[in-house]
Coordinates of C-alpha atoms and ligand atoms in Angstrom, one line a residue:
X1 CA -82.5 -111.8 -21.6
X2 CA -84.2 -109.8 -24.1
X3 CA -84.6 -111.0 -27.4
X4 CA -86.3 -109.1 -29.2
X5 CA -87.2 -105.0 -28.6
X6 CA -89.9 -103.1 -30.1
X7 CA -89.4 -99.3 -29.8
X8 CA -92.2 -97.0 -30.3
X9 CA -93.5 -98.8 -33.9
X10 CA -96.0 -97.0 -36.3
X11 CA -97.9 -98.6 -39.2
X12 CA -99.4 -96.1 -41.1
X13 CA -101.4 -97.1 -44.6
X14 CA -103.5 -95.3 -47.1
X15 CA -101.5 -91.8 -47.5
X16 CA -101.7 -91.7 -43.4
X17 CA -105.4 -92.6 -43.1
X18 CA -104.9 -95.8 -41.0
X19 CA -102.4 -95.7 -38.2
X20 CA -102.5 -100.0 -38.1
X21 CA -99.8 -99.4 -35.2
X22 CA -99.6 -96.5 -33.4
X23 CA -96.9 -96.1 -30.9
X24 CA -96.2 -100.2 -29.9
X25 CA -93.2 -100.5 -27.7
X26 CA -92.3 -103.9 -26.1
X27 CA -90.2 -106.3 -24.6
X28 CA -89.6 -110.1 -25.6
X29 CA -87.9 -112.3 -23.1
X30 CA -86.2 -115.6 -23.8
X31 CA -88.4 -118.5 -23.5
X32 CA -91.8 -115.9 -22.9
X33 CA -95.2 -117.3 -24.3
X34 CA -96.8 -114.1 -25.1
X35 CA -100.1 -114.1 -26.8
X36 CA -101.6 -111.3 -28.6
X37 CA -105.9 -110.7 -28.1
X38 CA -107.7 -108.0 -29.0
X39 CA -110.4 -107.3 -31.5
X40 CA -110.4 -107.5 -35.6
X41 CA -108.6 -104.7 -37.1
X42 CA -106.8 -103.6 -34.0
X43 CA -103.2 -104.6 -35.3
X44 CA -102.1 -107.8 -34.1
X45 CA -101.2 -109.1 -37.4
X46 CA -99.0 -106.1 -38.0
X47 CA -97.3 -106.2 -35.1
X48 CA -96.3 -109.8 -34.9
X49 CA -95.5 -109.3 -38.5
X50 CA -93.2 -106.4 -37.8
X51 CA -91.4 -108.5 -35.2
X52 CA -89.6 -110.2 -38.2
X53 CA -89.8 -107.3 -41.1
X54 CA -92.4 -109.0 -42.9
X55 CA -94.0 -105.5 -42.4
X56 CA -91.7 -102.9 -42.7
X57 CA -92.3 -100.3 -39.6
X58 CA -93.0 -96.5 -41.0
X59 CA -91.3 -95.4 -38.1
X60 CA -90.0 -96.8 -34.6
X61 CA -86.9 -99.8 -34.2
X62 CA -86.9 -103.5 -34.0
X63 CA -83.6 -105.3 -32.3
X64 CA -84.1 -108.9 -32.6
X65 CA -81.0 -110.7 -30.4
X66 CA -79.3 -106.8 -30.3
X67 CA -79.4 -105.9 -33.5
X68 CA -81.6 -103.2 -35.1
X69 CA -83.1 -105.4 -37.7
X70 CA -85.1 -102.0 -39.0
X71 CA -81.7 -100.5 -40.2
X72 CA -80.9 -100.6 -44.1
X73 CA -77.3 -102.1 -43.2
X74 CA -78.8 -105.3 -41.7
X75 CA -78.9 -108.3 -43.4
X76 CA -82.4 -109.3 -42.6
X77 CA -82.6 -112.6 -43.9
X78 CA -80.1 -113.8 -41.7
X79 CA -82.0 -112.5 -38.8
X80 CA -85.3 -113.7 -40.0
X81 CA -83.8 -117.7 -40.4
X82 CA -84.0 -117.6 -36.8
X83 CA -87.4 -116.5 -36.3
X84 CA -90.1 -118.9 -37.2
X85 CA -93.3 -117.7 -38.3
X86 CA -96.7 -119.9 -38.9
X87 CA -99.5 -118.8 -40.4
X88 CA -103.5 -119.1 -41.0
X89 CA -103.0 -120.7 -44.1
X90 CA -99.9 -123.2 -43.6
X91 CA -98.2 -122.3 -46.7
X92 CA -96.8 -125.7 -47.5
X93 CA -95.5 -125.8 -51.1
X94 CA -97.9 -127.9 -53.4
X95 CA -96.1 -129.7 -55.5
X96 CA -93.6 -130.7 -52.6
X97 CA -93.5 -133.7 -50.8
X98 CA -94.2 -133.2 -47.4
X99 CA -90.3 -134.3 -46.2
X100 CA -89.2 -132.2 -49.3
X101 CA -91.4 -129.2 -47.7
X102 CA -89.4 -129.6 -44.4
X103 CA -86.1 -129.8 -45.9
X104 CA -86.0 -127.1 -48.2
X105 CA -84.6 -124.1 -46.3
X106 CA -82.4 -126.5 -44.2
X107 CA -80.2 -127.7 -47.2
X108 CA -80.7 -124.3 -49.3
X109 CA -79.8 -121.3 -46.2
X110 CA -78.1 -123.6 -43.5
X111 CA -76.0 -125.7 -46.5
X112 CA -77.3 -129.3 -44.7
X113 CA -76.4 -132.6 -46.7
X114 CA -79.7 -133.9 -48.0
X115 CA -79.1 -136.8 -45.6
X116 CA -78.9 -134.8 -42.3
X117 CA -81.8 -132.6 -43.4
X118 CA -83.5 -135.5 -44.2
X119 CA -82.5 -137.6 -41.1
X120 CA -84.0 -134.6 -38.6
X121 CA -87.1 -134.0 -40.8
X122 CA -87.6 -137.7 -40.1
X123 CA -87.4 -137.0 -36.5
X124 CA -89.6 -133.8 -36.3
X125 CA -92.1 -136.3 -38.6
X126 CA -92.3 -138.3 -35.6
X127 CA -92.5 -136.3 -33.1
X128 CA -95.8 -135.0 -34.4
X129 CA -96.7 -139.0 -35.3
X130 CA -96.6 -138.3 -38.9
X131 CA -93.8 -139.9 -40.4
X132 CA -95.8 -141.8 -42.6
X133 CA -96.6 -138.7 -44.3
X134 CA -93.3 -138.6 -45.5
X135 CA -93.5 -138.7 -48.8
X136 CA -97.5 -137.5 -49.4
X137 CA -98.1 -134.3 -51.0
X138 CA -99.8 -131.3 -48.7
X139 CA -103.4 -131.7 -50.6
X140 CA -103.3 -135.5 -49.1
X141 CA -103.2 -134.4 -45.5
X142 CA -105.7 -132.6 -42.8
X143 CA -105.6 -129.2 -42.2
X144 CA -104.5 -130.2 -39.2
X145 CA -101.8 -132.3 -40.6
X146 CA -100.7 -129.7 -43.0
X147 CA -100.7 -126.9 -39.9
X148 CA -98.0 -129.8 -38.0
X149 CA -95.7 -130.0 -41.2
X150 CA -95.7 -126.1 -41.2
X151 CA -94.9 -126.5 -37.3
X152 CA -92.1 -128.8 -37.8
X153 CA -91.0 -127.3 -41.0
X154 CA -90.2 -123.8 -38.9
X155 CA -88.2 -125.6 -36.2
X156 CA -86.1 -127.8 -38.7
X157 CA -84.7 -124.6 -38.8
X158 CA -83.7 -124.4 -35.2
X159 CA -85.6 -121.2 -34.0
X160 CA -84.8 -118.4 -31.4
X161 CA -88.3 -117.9 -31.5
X162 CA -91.5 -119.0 -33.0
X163 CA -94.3 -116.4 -34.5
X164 CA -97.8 -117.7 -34.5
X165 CA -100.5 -115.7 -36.6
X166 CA -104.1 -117.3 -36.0
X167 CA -102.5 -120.8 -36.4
X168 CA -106.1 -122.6 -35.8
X169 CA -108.3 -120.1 -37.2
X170 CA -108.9 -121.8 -40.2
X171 CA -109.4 -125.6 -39.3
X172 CA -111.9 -127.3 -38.1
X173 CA -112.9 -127.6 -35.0
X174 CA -111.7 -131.3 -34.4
X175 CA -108.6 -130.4 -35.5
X176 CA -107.9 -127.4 -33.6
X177 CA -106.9 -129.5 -30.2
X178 CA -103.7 -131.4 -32.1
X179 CA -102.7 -128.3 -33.0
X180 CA -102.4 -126.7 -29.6
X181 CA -101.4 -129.8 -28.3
X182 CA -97.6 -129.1 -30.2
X183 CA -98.4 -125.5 -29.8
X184 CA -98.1 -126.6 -25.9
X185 CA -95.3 -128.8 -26.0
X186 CA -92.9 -126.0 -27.4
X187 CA -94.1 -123.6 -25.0
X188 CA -93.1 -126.3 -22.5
X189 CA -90.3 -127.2 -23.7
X190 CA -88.8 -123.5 -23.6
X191 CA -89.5 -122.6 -27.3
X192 CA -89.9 -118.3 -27.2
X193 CA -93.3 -117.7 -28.7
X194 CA -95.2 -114.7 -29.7
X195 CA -98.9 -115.7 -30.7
X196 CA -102.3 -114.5 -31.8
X197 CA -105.3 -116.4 -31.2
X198 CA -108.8 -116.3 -29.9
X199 CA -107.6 -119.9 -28.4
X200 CA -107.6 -118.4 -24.5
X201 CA -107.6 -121.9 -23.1
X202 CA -103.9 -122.0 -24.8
X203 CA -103.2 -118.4 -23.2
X204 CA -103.9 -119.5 -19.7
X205 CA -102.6 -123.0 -20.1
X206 CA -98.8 -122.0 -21.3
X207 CA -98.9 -117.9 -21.4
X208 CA -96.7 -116.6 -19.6
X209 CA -97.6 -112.6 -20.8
X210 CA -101.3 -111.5 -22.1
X211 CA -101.1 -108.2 -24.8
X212 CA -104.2 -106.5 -25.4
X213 CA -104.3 -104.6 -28.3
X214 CA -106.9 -102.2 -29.4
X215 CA -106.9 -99.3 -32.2
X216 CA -102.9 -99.9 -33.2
X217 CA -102.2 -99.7 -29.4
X218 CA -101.1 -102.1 -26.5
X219 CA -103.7 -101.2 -24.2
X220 CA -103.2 -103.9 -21.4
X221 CA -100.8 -106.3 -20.6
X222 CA -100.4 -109.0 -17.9
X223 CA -99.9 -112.7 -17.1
X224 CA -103.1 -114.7 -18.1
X225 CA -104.7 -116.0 -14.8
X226 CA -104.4 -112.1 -13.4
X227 CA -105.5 -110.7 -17.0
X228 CA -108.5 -112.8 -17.4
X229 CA -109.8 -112.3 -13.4
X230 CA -109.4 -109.0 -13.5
X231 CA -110.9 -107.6 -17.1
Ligands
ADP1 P1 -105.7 -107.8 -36.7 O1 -104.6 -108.8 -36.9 O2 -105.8 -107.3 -35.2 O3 -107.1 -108.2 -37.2 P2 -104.3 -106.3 -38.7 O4 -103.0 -106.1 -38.2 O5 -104.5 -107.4 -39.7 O6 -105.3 -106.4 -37.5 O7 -104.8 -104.9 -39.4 C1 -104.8 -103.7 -38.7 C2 -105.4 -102.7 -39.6 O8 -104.5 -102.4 -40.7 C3 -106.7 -103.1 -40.2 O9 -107.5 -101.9 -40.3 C4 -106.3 -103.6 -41.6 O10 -107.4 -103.5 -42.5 C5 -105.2 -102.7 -41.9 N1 -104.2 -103.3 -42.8 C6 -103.5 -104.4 -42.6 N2 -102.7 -104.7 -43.7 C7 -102.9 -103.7 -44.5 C8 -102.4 -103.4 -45.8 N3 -101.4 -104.1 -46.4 N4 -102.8 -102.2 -46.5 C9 -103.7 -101.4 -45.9 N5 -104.3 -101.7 -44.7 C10 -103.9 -102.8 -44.0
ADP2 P1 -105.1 -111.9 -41.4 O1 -106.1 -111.2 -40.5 O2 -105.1 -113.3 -41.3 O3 -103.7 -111.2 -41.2 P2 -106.1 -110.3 -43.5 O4 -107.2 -110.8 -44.4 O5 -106.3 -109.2 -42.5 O6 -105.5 -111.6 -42.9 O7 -104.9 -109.8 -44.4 C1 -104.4 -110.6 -45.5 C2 -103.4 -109.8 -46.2 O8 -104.0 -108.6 -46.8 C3 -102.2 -109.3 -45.4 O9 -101.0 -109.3 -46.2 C4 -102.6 -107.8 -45.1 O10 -101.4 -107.0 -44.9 C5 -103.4 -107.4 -46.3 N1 -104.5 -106.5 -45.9 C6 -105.3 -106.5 -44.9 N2 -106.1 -105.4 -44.8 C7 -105.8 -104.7 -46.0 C8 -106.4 -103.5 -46.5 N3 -107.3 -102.8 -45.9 N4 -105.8 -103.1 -47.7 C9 -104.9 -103.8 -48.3 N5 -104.3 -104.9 -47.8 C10 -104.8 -105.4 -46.7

């Protein structure tokens, strides 16, 4: 079951200049861990960023569960509640409570009672062994706390599919391993994911699909044990 279709994408910037995507095409299966390598600059951002409109394509399609998520006519933000997306940089509102933080899009765009939303935050909370964070405020926690909250904060939202963008690129090195350790668990557990990272421990642990990218381009793909023995 495809989920979500990528049909020849461009990203072009700076009057035409720089082609970030040139010609990606691709295929997302339900319950695929795909992770994105490839060097600096190549695109990886974009494209993973495309995958939910974030970046607008200059040319090519996106369907995301059969619907063409590129056309003018679509409702994106609809379409987008279902995709989670984590970034570098966790962005946790400040001056929300953590349980506050998690809550927020449930009650506002899936009309929760504070009480249910409330209820499963508490549940996500523990799942990640945090619940006593509750009521903290993001600044009080790890980076490696805060990049858990923003975790759990995207599935309170029940997710077809989770986008990663360099989740442990900017934590410290101790705090990188709890961090893939719930990465691994959703991967496990079925969760569709789509993720960049340099972590390739993580790709050949749970991936299921390797994308190289290079210049705006998928270069190579493959599954991880075959992609990594045979460069
Ligand atoms: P990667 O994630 O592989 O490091 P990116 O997708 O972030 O690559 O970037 C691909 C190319 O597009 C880079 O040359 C980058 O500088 C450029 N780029 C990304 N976003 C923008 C933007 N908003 N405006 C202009 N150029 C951009
Ligand atoms: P990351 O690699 O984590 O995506 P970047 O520093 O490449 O972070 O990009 C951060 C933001 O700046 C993104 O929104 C991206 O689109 C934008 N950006 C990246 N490169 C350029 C560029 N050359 N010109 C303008 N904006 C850019």
């Amino acid at each position: 079951e495809v989920l979500i279709k990528v049909e020849n994408v461009h990203k072009i910037y700076n009057e035409g200049r720089l082609h970030a995507l040139n010609g990606v095409s691709n295929e997302i299966k339900k319950g695929e861990v795909v992770v994105v390598v490839g060097p600096s600059g190549s695109g990886k951002s974009t494209f993973l960023r495309s995958l939910n409109l974030l970046e607008t394509p200059s040319t090519g399609k996106i369907y995301f569960e059969g619907v063409d998520i590129t056309s003018k006519k679509t409702d994106i933000d609809k379409h987008r509640q279902k995709m989670g997306m984590v970034f570098q940089h966790f962005n946790l509102f400040p001056h929300k409570t953590i349980i506050d933080n998690i809550t927020l899009a449930p009650i506002k765009l899936l009309k929760k009672s504070k009480a249910d939303a409330e209820k499963e935050a508490m549940e996500l909370l523990k799942l990640v062994g945090l619940q006593e964070k509750a009521n903290a405020y993001p600044s009080q926690l790890s980076g490696g706390q805060k990049q858990r909250i923003a975790i759990i904060r995207s599935l309170a939202m029940d997710p077809d599919v989770m986008l990663f963008d360099e989740p442990t690129s900017a934590l410290d090195p101790e705090m990188v391993g709890e961090v893939l350790e719930l990465m691994k668990k959703l991967a496990r557990d079925g969760m569709t994911m789509v993720v960049v990272t340099h972590e390739m421990g993580f790709a050949k642990e749970v991936g299921t699909r390797v994308i190289f990218m290079d210049a705006g381009q998928i270069k190579e793909e493959g599954v991880p044990k075959e992609f990594f023995e045979h460069p």
